[in-house]
mmCIF file of C-alpha atoms in Angstrom:
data_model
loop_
_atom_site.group_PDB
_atom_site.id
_atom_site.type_symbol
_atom_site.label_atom_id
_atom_site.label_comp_id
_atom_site.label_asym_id
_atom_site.label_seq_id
_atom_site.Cartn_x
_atom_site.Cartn_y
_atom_site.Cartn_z
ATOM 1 C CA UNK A 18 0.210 0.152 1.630
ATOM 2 C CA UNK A 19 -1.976 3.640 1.716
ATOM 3 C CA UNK A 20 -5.706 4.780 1.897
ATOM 4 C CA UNK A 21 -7.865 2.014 2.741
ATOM 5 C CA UNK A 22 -10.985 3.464 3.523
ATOM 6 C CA UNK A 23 -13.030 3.078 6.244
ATOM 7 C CA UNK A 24 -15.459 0.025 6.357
ATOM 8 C CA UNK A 25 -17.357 -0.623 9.005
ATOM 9 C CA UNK A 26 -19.735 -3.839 8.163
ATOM 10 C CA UNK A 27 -16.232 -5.299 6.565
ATOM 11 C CA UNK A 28 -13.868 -3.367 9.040
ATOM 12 C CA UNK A 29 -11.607 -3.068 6.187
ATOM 13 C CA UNK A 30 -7.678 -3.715 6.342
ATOM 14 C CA UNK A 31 -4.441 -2.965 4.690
ATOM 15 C CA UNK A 32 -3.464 -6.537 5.784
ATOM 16 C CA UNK A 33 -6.184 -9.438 6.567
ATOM 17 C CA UNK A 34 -5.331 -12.947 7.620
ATOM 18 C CA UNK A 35 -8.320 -15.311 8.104
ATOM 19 C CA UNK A 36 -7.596 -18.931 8.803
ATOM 20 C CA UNK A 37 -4.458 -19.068 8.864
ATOM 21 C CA UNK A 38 -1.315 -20.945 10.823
ATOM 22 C CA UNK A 39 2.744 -19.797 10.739
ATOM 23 C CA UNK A 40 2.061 -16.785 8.532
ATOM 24 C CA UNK A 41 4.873 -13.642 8.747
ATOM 25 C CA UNK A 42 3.792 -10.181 8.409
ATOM 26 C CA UNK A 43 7.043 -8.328 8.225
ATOM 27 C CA UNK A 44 8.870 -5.075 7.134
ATOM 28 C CA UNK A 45 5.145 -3.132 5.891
ATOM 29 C CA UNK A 46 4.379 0.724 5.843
ATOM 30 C CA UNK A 47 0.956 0.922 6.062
ATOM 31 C CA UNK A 48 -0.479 4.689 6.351
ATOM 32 C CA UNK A 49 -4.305 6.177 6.333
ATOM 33 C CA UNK A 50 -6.104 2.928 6.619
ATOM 34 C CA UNK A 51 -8.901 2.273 8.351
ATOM 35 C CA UNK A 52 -7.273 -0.988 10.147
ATOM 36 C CA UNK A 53 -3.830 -2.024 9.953
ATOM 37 C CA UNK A 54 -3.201 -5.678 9.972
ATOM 38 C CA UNK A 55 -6.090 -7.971 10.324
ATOM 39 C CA UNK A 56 -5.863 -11.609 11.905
ATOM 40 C CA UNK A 57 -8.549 -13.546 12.593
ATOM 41 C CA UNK A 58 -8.563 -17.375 13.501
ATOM 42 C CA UNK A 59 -5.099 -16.898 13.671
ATOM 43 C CA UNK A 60 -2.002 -19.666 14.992
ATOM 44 C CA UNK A 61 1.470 -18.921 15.361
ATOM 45 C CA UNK A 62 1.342 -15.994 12.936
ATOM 46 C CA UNK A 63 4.604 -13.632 13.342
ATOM 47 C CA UNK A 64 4.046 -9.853 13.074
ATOM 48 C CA UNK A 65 7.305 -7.835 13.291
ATOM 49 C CA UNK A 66 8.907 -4.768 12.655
ATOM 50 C CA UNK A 67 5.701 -3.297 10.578
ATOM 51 C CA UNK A 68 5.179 0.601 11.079
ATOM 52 C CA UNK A 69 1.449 1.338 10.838
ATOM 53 C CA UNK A 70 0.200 5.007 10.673
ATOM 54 C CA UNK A 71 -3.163 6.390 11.163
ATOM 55 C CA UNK A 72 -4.442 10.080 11.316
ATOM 56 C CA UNK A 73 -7.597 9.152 12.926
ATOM 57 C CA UNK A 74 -9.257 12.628 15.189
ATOM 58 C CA UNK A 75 -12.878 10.575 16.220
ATOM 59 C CA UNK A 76 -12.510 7.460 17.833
ATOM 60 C CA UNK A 77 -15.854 6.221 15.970
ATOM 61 C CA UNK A 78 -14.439 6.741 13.106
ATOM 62 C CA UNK A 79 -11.287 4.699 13.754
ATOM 63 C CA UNK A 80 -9.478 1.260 13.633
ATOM 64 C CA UNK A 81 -7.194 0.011 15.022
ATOM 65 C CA UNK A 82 -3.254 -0.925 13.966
ATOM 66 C CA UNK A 83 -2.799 -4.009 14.682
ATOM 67 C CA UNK A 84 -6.372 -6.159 15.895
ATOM 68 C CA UNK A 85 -6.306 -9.801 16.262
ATOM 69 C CA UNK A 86 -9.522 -12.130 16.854
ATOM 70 C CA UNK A 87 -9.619 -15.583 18.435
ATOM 71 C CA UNK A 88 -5.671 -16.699 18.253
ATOM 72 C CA UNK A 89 -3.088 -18.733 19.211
ATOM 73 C CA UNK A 90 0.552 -18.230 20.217
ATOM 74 C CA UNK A 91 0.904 -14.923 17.842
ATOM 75 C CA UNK A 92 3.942 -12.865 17.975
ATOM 76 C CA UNK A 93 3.468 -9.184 18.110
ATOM 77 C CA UNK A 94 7.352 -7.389 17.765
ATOM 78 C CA UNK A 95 9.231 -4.352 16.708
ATOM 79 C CA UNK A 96 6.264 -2.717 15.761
ATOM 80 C CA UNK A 97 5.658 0.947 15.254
ATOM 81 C CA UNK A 98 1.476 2.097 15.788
ATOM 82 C CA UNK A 99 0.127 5.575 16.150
ATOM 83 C CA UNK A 100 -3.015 7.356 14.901
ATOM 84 C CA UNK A 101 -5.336 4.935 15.422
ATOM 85 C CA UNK A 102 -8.321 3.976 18.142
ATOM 86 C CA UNK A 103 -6.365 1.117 19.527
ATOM 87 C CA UNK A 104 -2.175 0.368 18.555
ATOM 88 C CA UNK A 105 -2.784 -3.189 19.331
ATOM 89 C CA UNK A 106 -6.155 -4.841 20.205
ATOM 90 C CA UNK A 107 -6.794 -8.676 21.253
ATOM 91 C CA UNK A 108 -9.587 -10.645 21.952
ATOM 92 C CA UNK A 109 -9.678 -14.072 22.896
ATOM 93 C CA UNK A 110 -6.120 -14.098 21.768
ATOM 94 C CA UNK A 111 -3.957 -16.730 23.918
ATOM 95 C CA UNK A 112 -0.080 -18.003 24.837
ATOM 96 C CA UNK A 113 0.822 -15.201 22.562
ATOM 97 C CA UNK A 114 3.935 -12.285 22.621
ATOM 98 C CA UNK A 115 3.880 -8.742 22.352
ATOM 99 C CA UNK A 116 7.439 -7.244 22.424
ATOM 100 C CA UNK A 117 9.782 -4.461 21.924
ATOM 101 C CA UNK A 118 6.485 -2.482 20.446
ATOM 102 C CA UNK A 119 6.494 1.498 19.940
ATOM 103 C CA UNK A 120 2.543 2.279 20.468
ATOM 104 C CA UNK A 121 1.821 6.011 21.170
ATOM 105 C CA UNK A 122 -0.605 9.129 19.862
ATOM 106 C CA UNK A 123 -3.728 6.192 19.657
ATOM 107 C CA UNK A 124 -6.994 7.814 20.502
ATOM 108 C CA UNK A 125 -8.128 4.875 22.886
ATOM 109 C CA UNK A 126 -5.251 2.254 24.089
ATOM 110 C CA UNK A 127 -1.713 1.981 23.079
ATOM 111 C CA UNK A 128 -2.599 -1.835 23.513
ATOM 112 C CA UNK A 129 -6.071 -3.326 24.850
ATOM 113 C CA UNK A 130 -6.612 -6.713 25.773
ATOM 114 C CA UNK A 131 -9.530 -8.651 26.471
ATOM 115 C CA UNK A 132 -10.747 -12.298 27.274
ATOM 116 C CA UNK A 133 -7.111 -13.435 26.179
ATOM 117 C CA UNK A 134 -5.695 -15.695 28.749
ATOM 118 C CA UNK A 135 -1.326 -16.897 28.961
ATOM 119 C CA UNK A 136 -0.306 -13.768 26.907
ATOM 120 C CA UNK A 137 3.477 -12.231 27.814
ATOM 121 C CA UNK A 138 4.075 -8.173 26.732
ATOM 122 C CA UNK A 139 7.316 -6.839 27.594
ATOM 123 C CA UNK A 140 9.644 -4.368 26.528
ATOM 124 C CA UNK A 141 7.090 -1.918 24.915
ATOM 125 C CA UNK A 142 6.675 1.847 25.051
ATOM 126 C CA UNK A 143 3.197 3.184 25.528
ATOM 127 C CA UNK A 144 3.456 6.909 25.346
ATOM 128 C CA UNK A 145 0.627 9.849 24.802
ATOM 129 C CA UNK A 146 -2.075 7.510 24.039
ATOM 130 C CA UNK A 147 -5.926 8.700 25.123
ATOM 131 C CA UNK A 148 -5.035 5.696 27.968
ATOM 132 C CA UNK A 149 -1.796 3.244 28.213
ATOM 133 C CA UNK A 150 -3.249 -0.357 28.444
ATOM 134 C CA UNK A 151 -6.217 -1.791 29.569
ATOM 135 C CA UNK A 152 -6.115 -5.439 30.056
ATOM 136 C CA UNK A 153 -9.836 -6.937 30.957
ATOM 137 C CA UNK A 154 -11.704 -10.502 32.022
ATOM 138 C CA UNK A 155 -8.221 -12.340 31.699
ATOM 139 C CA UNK A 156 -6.005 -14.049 33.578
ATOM 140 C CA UNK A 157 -2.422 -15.515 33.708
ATOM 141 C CA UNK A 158 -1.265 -12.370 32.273
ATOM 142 C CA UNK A 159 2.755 -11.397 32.600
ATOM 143 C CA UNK A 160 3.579 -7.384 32.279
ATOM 144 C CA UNK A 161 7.433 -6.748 32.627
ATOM 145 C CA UNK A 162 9.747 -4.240 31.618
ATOM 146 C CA UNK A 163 7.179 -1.848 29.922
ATOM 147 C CA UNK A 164 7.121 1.638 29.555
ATOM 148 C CA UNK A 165 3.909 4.025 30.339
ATOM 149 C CA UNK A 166 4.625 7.714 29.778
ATOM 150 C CA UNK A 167 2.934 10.692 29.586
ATOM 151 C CA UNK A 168 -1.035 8.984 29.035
ATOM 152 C CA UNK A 169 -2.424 11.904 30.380
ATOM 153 C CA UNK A 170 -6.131 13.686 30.851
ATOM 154 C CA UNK A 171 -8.939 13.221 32.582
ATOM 155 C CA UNK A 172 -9.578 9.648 32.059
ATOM 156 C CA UNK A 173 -6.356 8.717 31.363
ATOM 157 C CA UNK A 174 -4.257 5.765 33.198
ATOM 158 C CA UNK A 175 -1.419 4.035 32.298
ATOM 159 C CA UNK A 176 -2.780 0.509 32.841
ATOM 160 C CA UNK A 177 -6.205 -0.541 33.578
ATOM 161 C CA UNK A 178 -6.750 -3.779 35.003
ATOM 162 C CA UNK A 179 -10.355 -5.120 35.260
ATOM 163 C CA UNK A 180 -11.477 -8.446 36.293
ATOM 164 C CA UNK A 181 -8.124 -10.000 35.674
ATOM 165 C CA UNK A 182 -6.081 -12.480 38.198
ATOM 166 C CA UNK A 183 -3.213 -14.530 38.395
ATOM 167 C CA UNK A 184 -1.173 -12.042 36.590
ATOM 168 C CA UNK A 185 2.602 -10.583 36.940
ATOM 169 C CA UNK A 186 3.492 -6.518 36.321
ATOM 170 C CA UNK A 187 7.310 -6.547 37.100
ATOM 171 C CA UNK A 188 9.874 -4.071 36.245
ATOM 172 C CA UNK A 189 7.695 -1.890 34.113
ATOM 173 C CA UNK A 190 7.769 2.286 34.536
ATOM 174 C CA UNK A 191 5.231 4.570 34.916
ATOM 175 C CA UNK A 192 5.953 7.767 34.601
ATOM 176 C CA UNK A 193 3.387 11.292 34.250
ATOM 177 C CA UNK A 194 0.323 9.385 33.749
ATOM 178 C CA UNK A 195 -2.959 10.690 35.152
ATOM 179 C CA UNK A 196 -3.485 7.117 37.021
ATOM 180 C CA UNK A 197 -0.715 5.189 36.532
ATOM 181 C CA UNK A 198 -2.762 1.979 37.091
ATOM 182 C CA UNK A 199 -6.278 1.525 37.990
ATOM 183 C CA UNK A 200 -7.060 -1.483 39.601
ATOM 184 C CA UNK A 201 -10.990 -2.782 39.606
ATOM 185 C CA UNK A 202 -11.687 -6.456 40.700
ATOM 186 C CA UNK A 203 -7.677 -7.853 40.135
ATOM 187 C CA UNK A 204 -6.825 -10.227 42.291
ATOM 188 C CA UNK A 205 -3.851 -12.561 42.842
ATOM 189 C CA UNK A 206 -1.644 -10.215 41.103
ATOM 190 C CA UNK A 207 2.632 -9.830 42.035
ATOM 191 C CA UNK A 208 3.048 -6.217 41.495
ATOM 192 C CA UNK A 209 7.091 -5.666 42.208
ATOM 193 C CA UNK A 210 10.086 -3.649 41.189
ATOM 194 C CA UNK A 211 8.153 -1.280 39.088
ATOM 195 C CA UNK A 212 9.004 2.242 39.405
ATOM 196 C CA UNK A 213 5.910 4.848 39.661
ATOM 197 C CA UNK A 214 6.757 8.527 39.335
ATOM 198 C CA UNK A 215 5.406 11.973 38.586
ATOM 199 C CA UNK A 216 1.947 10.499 38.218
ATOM 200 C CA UNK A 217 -1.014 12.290 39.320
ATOM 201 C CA UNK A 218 -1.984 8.988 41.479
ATOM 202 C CA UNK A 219 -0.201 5.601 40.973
ATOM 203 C CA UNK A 220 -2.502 3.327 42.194
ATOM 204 C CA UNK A 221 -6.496 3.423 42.219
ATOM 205 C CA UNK A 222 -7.345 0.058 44.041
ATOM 206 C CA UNK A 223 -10.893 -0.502 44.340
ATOM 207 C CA UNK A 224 -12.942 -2.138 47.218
ATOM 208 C CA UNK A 225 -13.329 -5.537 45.078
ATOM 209 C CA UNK A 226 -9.260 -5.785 44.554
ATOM 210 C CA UNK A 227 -7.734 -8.883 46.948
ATOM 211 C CA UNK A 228 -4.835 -11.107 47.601
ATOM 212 C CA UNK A 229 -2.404 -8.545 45.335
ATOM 213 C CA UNK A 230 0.659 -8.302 46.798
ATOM 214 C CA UNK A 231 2.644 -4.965 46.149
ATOM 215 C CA UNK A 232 5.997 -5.392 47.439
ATOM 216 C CA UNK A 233 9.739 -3.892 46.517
ATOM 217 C CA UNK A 234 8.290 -0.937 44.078
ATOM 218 C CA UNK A 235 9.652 2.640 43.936
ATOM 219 C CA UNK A 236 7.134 5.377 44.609
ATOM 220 C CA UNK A 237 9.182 9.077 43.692
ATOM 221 C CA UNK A 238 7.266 12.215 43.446
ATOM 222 C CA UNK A 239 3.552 11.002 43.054
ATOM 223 C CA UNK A 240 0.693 13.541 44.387
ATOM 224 C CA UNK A 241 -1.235 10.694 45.545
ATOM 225 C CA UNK A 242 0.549 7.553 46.488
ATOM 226 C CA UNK A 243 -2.488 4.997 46.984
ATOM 227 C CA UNK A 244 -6.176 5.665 46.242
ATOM 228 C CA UNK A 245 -8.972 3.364 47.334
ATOM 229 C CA UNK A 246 -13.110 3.424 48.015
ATOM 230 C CA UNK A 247 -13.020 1.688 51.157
ATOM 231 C CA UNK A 248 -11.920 1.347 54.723
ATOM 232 C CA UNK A 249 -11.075 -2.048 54.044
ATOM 233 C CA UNK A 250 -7.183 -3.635 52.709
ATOM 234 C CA UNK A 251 -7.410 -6.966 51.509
ATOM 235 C CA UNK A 252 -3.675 -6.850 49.615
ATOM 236 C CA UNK A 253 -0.142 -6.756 51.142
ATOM 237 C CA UNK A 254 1.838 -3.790 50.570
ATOM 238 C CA UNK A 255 5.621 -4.458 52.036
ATOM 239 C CA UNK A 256 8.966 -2.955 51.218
ATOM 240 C CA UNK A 257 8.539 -0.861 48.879
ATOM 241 C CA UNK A 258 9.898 2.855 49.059
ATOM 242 C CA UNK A 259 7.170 6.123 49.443
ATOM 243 C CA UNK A 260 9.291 9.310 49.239
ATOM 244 C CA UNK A 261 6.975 10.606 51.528
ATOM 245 C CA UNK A 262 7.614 8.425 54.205
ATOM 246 C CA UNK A 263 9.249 10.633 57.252
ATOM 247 C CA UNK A 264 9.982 7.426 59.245
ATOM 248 C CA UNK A 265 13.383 6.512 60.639
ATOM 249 C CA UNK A 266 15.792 3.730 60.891
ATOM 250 C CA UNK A 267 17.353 3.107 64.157
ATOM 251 C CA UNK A 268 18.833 -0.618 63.591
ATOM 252 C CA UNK A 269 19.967 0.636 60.157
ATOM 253 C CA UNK A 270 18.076 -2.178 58.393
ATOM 254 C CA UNK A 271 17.315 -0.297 55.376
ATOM 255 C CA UNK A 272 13.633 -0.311 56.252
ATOM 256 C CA UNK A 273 11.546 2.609 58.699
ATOM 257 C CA UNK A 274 10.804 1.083 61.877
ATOM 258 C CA UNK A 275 7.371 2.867 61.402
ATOM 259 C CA UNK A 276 4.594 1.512 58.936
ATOM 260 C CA UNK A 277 3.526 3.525 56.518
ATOM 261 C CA UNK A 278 -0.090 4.433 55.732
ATOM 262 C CA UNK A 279 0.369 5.481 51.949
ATOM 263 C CA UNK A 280 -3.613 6.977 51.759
ATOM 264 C CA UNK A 281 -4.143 10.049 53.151
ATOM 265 C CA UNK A 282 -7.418 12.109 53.576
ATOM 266 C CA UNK A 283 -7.220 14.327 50.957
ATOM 267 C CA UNK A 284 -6.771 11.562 48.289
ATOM 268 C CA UNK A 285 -9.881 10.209 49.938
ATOM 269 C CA UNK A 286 -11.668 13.470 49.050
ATOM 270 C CA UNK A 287 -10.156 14.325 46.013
ATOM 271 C CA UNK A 288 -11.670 10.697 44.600
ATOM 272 C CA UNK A 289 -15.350 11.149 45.723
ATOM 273 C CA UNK A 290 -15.122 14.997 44.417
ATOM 274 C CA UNK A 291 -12.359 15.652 42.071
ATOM 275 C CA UNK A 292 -12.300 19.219 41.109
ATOM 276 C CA UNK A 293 -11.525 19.512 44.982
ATOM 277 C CA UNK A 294 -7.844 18.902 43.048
ATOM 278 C CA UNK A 295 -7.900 22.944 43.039
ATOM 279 C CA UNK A 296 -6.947 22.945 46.797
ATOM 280 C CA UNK A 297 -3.556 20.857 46.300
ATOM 281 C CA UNK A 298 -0.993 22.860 48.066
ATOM 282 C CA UNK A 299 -3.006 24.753 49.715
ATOM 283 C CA UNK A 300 -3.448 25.559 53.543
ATOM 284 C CA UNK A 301 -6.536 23.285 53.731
ATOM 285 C CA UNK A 302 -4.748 20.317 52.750
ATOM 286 C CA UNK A 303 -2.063 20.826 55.187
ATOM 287 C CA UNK A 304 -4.905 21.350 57.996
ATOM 288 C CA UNK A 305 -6.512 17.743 56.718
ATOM 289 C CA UNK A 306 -2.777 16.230 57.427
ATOM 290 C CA UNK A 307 -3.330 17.865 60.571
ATOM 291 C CA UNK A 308 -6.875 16.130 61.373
ATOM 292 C CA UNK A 309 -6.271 12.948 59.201
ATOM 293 C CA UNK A 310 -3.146 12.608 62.537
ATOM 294 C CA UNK A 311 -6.024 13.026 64.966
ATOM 295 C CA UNK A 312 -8.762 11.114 63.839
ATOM 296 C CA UNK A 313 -6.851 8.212 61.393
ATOM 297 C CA UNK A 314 -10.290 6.218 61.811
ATOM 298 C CA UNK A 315 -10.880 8.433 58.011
ATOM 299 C CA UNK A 316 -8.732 6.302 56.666
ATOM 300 C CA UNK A 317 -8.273 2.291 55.845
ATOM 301 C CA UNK A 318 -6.480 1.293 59.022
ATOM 302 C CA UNK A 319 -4.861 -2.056 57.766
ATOM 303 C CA UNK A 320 -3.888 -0.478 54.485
ATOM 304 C CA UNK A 321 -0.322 0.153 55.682
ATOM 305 C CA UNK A 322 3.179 -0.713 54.367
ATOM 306 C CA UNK A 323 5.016 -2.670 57.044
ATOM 307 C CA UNK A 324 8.318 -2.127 56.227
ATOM 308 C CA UNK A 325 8.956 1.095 54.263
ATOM 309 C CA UNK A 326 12.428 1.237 52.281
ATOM 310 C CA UNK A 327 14.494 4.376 53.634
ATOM 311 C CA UNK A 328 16.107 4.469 50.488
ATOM 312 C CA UNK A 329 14.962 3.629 46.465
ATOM 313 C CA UNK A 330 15.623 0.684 44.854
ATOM 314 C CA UNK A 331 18.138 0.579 41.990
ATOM 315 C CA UNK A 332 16.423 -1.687 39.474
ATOM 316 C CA UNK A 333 17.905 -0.584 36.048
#
């Protein structure tokens, strides 16, 4: 299926469903069309191993791959989406699957989801999209064993969470993302055994963030560990591993016998003015480690790690 134009009063599709229950969408090249697949008033409709193309430059101008409206228990797998604004979009979509999906080079999300409640994704790769996932007003959401690489730029994170709660991100990777994830009134989430690394910050907690509990995640080679607006902690962080962490281990536990304060001053800075990113690595940052020892009142006192991991976690 090819050239579909665009269509924006009938947001025109290669694939539409409307109204329908136990449908399969399965084995389809679609390329150049203005959206993908199409399901609307959806229930228990399969989508699987579809590849879905787009060479969209404006995000305006674009669709998305795959966008599904007001469902029920759909099944999103083994699909391939590029080019387009979003690679997979819900809204109001619930108790539904996405799995084992290849989403990457979209000009928005690789998948966005919004006032869809129960929904599992696992096992996806979201790589090189204008941002990795944003997943919005929700709750009950469960992200495990998920790949986000290289969403990079000036906006860019690799998950955006936004008034969600009750939610699970376990096992997934995030690796060379601007923000890895970007949290903004979540609360009651189990963050654990995911593996942050070579991002530019891996976590961007906001003020309005409580009762998450971060605990037993790997933390390699980030600039900026933690990121927050305020002086305030209302999560746990405990056991996770901070390469940064200088502490030591005198019962030979496994864990520092010092907490760990993961924010320093210069992330503090860098958030409320960020081209002051130019001074990383230089002398002026190391004199702020300097002051930030002397006068720790600069940063949140009771956002601390109580028992640091001396070594990383082998989770795969």
């Amino acid at each position: 299926l090819a050239n579909v134009g665009v269509s924006f009063l009938k947001e025109a599709a290669a694939i539409r469903l409307v109204h329908c229950a136990n449908a399969v969408i399965k084995n389809n090249r679609i390329d150049s069309c203005f959206f993908g697949i199409y399901v609307e008033y959806g229930k228990s409709a399969e989508i699987r191993n579809n590849e879905i193309r787009g060479s969209f430059t404006d995000e305006a101008s674009a669709g998305n791959a795959i966008h599904a409206w007001k469902g029920e228990e759909l099944s999103i797998v083994d699909n391939i989406t590029t080019g387009h604004r979003d690679g997979i979009y819900f809204e109001f979509v619930n108790n539904s699957r996405i799995s084992k999906n290849v989403s990457k080079n979209n000009l928005r999300y690789g998948l966005h989801f919004m006032f869809s409640n129960d929904d599992v994704y696992e096992h996806n790769l979201f790589k090189d999209n204008g941002a990795g996932v944003a997943v919005m007003f929700s709750r009950n959401i469960t992200m495990t064993s998920n790949q986000f690489i290289h969403n990079w730029g000036g906006a860019a994170y690799g998950l955006l969470l936004k008034e969600i709660s009750d939610g699970k991100i376990e096992r997934n990777k995030f690796i060379q993302n601007t923000i890895a994830i970007l949290a903004e009134g979540a609360n009651r989430l189990k963050m654990s055994e995911n593996v942050f690394k070579l991002n530019g910050t891996a976590m961007n907690i906001k003020g309005n963030c409580m009762d998450n509990v971060i605990q037993r995640n790997n933390f390699i080679a980030n600039t900026f560990e933690v990121v927050t607006n305020t002086k305030s902690n209302l999560n746990h962080y405990s056991e996770n591993y901070w390469s940064n962490y200088s502490g030591y281990d005198r019962n030979r536990d496994g864990f520092g016998d010092v907490p760990y304060r993961p924010v320093n001053l210069f992330a503090k800075v860098t958030n409320e003015v960020p081209s002051a990113t130019f001074l990383l690595h230089s002398p002026f940052v190391r004199l702020m480690e300097i002051a930030e020892k002397i006068f720790p009142q600069f940063i949140p006192e009771s956002l601390i790690d109580d028992l640091p991991k001396m070594a990383a976690y082998e989770f795969y």
